[in-house]
XYZ file of C-alpha atoms in Angstrom:
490
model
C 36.499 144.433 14.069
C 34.489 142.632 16.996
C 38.210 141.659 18.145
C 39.906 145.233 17.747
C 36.949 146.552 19.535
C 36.903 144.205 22.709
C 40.631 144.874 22.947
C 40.132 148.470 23.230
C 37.346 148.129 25.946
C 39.845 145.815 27.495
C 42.857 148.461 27.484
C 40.178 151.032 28.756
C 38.727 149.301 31.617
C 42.703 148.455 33.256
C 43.874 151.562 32.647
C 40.712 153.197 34.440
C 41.728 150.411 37.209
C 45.552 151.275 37.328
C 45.755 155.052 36.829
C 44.565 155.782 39.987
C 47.206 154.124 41.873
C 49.651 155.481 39.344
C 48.242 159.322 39.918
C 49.383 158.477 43.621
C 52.792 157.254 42.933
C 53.140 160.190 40.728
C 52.218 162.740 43.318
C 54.742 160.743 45.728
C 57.752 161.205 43.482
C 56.420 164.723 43.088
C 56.703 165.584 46.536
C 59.967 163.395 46.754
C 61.422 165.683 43.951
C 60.424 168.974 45.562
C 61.242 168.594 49.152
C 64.863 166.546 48.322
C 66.706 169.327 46.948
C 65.884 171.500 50.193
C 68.598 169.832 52.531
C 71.014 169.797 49.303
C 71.336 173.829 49.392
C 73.976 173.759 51.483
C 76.411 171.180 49.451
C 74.912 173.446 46.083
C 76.556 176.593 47.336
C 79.723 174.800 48.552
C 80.237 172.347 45.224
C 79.135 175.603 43.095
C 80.952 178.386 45.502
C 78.291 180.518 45.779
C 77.148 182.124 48.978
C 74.295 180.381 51.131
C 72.051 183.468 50.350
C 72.163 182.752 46.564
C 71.346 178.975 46.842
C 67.642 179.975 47.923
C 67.320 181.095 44.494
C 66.895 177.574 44.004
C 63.525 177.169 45.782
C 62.335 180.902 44.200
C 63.420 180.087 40.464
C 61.273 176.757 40.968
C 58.837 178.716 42.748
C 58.369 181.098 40.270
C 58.537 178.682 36.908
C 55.746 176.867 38.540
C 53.597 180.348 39.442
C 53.839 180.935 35.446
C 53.407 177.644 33.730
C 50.516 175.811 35.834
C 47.941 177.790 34.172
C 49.305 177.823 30.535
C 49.815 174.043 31.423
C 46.325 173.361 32.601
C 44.625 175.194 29.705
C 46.329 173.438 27.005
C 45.141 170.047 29.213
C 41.513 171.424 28.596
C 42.224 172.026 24.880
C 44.733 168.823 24.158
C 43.950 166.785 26.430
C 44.824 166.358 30.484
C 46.805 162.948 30.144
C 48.972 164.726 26.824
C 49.953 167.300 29.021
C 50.718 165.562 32.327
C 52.995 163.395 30.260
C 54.936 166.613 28.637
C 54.592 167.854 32.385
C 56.241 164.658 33.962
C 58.779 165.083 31.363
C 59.995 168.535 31.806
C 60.232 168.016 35.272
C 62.468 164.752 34.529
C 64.660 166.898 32.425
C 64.528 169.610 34.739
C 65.952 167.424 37.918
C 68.519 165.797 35.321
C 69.641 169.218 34.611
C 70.166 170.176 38.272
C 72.211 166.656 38.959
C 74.344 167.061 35.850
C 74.124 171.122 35.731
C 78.109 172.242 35.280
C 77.495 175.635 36.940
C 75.319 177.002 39.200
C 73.369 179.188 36.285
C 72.365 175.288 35.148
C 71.234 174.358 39.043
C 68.853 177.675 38.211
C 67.911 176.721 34.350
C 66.494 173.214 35.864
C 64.660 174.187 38.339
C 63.064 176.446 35.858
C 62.122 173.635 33.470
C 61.225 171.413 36.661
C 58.643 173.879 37.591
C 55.723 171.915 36.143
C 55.875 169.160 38.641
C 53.333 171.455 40.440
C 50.949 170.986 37.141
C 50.671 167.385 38.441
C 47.554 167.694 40.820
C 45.355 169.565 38.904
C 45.812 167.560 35.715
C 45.458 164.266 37.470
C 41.928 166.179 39.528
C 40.757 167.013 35.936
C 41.310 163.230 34.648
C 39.466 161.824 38.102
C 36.672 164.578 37.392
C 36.314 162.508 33.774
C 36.882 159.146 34.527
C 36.170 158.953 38.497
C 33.617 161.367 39.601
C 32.229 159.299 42.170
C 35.228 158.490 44.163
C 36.871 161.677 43.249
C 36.950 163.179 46.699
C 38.849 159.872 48.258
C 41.369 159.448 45.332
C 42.582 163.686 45.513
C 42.984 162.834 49.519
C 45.025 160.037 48.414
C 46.878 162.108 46.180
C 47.690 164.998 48.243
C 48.942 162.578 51.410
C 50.936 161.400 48.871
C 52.249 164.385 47.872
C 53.095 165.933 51.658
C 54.752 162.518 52.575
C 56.906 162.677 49.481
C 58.009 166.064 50.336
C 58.664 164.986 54.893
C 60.432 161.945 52.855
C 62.874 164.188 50.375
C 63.363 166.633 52.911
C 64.912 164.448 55.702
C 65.743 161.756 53.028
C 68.013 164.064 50.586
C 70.323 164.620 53.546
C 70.527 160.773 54.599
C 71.245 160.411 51.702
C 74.201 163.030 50.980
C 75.645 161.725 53.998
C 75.686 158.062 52.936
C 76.563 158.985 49.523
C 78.887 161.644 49.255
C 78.413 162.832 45.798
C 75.915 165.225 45.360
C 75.375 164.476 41.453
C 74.333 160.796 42.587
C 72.272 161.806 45.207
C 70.175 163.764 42.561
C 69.874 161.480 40.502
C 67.610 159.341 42.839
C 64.819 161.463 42.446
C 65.754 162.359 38.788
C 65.742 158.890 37.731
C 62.248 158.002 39.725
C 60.504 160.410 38.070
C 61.894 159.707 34.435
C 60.292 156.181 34.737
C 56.435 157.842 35.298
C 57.202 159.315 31.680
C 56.171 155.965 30.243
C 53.643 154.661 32.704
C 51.228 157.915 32.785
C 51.429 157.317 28.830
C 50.476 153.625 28.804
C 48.182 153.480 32.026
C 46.644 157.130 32.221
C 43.635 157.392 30.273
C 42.818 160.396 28.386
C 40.582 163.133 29.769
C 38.024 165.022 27.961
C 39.766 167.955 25.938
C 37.356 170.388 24.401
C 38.736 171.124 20.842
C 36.713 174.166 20.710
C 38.711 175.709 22.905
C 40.716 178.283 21.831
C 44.306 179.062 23.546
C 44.439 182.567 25.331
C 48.625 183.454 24.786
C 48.168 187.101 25.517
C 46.084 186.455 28.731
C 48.942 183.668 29.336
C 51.465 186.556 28.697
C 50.343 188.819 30.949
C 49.444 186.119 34.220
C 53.088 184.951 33.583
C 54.229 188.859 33.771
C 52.013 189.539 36.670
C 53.038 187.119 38.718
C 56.995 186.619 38.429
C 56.750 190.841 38.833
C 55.075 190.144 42.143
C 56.290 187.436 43.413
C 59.696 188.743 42.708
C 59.616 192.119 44.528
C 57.730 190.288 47.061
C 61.136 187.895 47.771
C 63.360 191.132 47.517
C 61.272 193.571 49.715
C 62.163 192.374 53.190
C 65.906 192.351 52.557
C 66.360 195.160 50.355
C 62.968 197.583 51.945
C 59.476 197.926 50.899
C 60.306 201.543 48.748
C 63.485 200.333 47.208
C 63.585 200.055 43.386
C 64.225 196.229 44.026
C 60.967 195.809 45.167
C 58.820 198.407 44.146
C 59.688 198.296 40.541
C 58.552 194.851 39.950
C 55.703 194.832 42.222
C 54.287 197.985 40.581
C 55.066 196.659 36.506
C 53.689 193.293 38.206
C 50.269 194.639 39.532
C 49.472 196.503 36.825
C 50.370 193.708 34.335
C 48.116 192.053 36.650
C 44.904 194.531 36.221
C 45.903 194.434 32.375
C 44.962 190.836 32.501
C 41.515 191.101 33.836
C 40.814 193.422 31.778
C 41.610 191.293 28.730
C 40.277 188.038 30.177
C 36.818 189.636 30.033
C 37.094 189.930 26.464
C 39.198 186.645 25.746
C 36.619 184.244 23.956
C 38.491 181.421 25.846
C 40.050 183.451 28.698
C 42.802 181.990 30.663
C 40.855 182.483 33.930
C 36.833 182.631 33.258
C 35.784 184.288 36.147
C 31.974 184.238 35.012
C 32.227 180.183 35.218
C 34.438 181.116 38.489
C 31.519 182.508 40.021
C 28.615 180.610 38.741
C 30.713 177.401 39.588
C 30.858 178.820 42.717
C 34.454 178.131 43.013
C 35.532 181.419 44.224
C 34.648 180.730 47.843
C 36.842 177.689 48.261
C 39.650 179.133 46.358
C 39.437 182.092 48.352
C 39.871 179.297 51.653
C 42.718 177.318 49.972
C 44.609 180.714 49.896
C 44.213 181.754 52.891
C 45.194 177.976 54.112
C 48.488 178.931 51.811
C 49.719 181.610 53.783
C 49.611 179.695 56.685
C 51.295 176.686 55.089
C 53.998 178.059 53.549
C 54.793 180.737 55.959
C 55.228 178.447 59.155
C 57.556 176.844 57.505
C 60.269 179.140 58.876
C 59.078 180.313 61.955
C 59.564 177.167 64.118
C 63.012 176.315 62.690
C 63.997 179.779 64.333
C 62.172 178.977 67.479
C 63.332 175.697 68.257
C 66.835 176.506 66.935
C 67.468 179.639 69.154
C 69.239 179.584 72.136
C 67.276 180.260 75.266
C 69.990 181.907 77.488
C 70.494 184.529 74.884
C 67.271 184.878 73.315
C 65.054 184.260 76.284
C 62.655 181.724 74.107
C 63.764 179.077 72.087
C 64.862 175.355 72.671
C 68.776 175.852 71.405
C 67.774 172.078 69.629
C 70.460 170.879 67.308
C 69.604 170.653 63.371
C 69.030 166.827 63.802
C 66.341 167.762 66.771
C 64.642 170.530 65.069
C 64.535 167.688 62.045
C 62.705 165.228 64.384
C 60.300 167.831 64.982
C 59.376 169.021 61.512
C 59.201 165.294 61.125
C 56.274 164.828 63.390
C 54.375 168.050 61.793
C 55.174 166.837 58.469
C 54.010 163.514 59.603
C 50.527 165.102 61.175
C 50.030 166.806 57.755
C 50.221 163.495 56.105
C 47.998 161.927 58.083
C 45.596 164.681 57.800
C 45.510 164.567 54.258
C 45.030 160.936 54.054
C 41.944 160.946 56.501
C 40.197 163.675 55.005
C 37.931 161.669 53.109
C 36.768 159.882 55.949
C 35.923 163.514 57.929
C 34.059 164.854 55.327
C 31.994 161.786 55.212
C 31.518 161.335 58.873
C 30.558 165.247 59.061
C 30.120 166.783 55.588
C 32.931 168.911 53.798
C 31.769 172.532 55.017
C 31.943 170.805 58.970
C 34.530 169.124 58.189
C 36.522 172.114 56.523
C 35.614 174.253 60.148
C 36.629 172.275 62.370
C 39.971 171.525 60.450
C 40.367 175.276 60.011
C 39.544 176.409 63.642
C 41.558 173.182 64.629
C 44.519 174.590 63.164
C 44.038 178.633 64.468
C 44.180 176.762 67.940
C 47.199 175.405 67.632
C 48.916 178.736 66.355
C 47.506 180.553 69.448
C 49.093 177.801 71.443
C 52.311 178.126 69.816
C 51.922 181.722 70.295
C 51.297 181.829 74.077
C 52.611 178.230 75.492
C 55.242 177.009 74.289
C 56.441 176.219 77.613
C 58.976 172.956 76.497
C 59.379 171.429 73.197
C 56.913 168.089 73.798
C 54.298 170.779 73.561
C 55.543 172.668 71.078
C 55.782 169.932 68.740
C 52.282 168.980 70.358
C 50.879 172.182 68.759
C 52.755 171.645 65.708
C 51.383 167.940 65.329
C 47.204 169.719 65.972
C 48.053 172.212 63.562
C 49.744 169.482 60.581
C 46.036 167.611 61.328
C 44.190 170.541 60.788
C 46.083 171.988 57.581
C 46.355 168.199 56.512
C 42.364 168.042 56.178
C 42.105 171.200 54.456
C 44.281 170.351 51.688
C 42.739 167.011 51.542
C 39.137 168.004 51.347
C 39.565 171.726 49.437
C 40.791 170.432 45.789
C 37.977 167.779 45.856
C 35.790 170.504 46.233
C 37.009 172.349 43.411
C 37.103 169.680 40.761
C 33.393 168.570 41.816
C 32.418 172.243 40.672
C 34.988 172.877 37.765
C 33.126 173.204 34.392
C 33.382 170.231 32.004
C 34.864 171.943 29.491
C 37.679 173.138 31.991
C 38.606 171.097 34.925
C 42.550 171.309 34.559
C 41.879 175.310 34.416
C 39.840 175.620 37.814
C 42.497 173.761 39.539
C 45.300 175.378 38.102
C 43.719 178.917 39.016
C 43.381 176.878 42.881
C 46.789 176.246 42.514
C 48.271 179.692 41.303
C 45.947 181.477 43.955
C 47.735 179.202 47.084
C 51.622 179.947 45.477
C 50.437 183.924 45.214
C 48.901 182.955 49.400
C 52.678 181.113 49.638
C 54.885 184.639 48.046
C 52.887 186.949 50.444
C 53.309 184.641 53.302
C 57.355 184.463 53.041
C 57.607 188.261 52.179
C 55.210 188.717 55.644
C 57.465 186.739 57.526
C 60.708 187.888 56.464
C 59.551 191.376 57.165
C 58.008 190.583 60.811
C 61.556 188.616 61.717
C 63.352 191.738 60.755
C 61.727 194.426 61.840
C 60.769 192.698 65.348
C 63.958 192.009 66.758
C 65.606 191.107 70.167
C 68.901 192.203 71.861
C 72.114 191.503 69.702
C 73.408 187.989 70.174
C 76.900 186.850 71.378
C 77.822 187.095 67.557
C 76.846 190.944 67.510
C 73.919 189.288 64.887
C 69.889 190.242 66.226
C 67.241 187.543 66.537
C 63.609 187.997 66.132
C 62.367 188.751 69.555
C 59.099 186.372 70.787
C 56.917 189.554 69.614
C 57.734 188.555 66.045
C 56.963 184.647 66.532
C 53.725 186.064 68.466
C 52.495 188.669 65.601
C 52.871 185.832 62.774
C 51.352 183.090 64.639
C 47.975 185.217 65.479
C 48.159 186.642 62.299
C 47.867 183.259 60.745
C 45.181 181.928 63.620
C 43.047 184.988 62.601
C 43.424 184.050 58.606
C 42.465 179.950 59.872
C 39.334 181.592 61.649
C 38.756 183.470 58.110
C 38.822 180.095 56.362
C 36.782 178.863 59.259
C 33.845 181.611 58.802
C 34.146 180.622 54.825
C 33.887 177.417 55.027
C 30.745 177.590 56.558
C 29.161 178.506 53.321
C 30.237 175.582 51.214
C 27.053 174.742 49.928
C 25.853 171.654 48.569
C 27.611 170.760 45.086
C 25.305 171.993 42.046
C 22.480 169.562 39.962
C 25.197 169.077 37.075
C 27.731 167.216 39.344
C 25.556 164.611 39.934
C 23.999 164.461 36.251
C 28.188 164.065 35.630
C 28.636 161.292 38.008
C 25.755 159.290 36.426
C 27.803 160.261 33.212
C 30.668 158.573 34.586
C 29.173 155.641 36.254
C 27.714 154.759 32.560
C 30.754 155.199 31.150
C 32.816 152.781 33.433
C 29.870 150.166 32.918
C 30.775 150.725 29.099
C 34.532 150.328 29.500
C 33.691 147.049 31.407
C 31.640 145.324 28.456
């Protein structure tokens, strides 16, 4: 028995060693698996014949799948157990990107990235299973995890391409990514340890029923509303069903003995602040993602601002931000050491509202545009680093995997709003025709959304300020955790 029980310690203290490093690869081939299909769109629509407008559905379907199934996903983590979970997770998504290499039709390329949508599920699973096994060195590890995950996305995005290009056939090329993620399926199962489910907890379906309503209502009419107009049934149908579906669900989540979203242990957790931030963050993030291809893209002569660059120029460029963002991420831990996580969280935040102003008002040549892009990846790179470390360090025990997925679901609602704000801005603020007869946004349009998205970085700015010192019971859990390790050692 001696024997049986030394092994086990044994197995326990290398898999506490390796999962970390694993957690990071994972998040890697996470971002590798989201950001390679991007530059594929194209070669979808012409293998599948469908027009370049329906291939975005690609990126929404995903979108969407992952809006509705992080929070079911993280609450049966809480109740099951995170490392059970993140292994069904890494599998869907497996099948999911198999699906879209071998998918016969284009209704397939849609059905898999429908089941891939729980690749996002990832990061807060693997911040619930540091909260239990790593408190200490939580902070550093999620900023290794989420540099990870924005360099796996820069290297899909410009990688898919390279590849297509070398390769030629477009099932092959997805199978890269496909394949690399199919192999985590057995290493998060031997080398991931188990988190800490709580098999008390019950499993809220009708609260999960109505979040999953709520949002694909929303965040559909949201994708539809700056094509087809705000007061068209398109749009207002589902956003209407969608918010009230919404409102239904808080109302039953205050009765819910387990509710989905607790917003009592939100608020005593004092979570709600930096969720609030990450959100805000969001709609910066995801809705710039857009607005410089158009700038740098458009032709000076015709639109009086632009750079006319070439797609392989405006590449380089995203390649720097995307780079910036990266290295943000990865040296957030060291900021928020140097100057504390509310400092460091401030000057990252005003840091980035700088840049957008810049962008805004002098973007006088492309070395400073990208400039301004590169202060701005920094910024927004130390944000994301430092914010989810702050929200596992004040998730409840009994749910980590649920505060992060409600962080989560809160910056893809920040994401939907952001494209939908965009979309409409571009449209509405346009230039003189082109030489095609087609308009262009006119510099207005880049000027509105880049000081609309300074003023939201000030917002997170001003919030940030009152990140207070983490609660008594985080540091009662770290001495948990620091006796536990010692345990797992002998």
């Amino acid at each position: 028995m001696s024997s049986t029980r030394g092994r086990a310690s044994t197995t326990t203290a290398a898999s506490i060693r390796l999962f970390v490093p694993v957690l990071v690869a994972l998040e890697f081939f996470s971002g590798l698996v989201q950001g390679w299909i991007v530059p594929l769109l194209g070669e979808i629509g012409r293998v599948f014949q469908v027009p370049g407008g329906a291939t975005s559905w690609v990126l929404a379907v995903g979108l969407l799948s992952s809006a509705v199934s992080v929070p079911l996903i993280a609450m049966l983590g809480d109740r099951f157990g995170q490392q059970r979970l993140l292994v069904v997770s890494v599998a869907l998504a497996a099948a999911g990107s198999l699906l879209v290499a071998f998918a016969p039709a284009f209704a397939f390329v849609l059905l898999g990235a429908a089941v891939q949508g729980p690749v996002a599920a990832f990061l807060p699973l693997a911040m619930a299973l540091l909260k239990a096994h790593r408190q200490k060195s939580a902070n550093k590890d999620i900023g290794l995890m989420v540099g990870a995950l924005t360099f796996g996305v820069a290297a899909g995005s410009v990688l898919g391409g390279v590849a297509m290009d070398v390769i030629g056939s477009l099932l092959w090329v997805q199978l890269i990514p496909a394949l690399g993620i199919a192999l985590f399926v057995p290493l998060v199962r031997v080398l991931v340890p188990e988190g800490r489910p709580d098999a008390s907890r019950m499993i809220d379906w009708k609260g999960a029923a109505l979040l999953g309503a709520g949002l694909v209502g929303v965040m559909y009419g949201l994708s539809e509303a700056p094509q087809r107009g705000w007061l068209s049934e398109h749009a207002l149908i589902p956003l209407v069903v969608g918010i009230l579906a919404l409102v239904l669900f808080l109302r039953v989540e205050r009765r819910a003995p387990s509710p989905l979203v607790d917003l009592p242990a939100i608020r005593s957790s004092h979570l709600g602040n930096p969720i609030f931030i990450g959100f805000l963050v969001a709609v910066t993030m995801f809705g710039n993602q857009s607005p410089p291809v158009l700038f740098l893209s458009a032709n000076p002569a015709v639109t009086g601002y632009g750079a006319g660059l070439s797609t392989t120029g405006v590449g380089i460029v995203l390649a720097v931000s995307a780079g910036s963002l990266t290295l943000g991420s990865f040296s957030s831990f060291l900021l928020a050491k140097v100057l504390g996580r509310s400092r460091a969280l401030v000057l990252a935040c005003l840091l980035s509202a700088a840049a957008l102003v810049c962008m805004a008002f002098v973007p006088s040549s492309v070395l400073l545009f990208t400039l301004w892009l590169a202060i701005g990846g920094i910024g927004m790179g130390v944000v994301l680093g430092v914010l989810p470390g702050v929200v596992i360090e004040r998730a409840p025990v009994a749910a980590p995997a649920s505060a992060s997925g409600v962080y989560n679901t809160a910056r893809t609602i920040g994401g939907s709003l952001a494209g939908a704000f965009v979309a409409s801005t571009t449209l509405l603020v346009t230039s003189a025709g082109t030489s095609s007869g087609n308009t262009a946004p006119s510099m207005q349009a880049f000027q509105i959304i880049w000081m609309v998205f300074a003023a939201l970085n000030v917002a997170g700015a001003v919030c940030a300020v009152f990140i207070s010192r983490p609660p008594a019971a985080v540091h009662a859990e770290a001495e948990f955790e620091l006796v536990e390790e010692a345990a797992a050692r002998r």
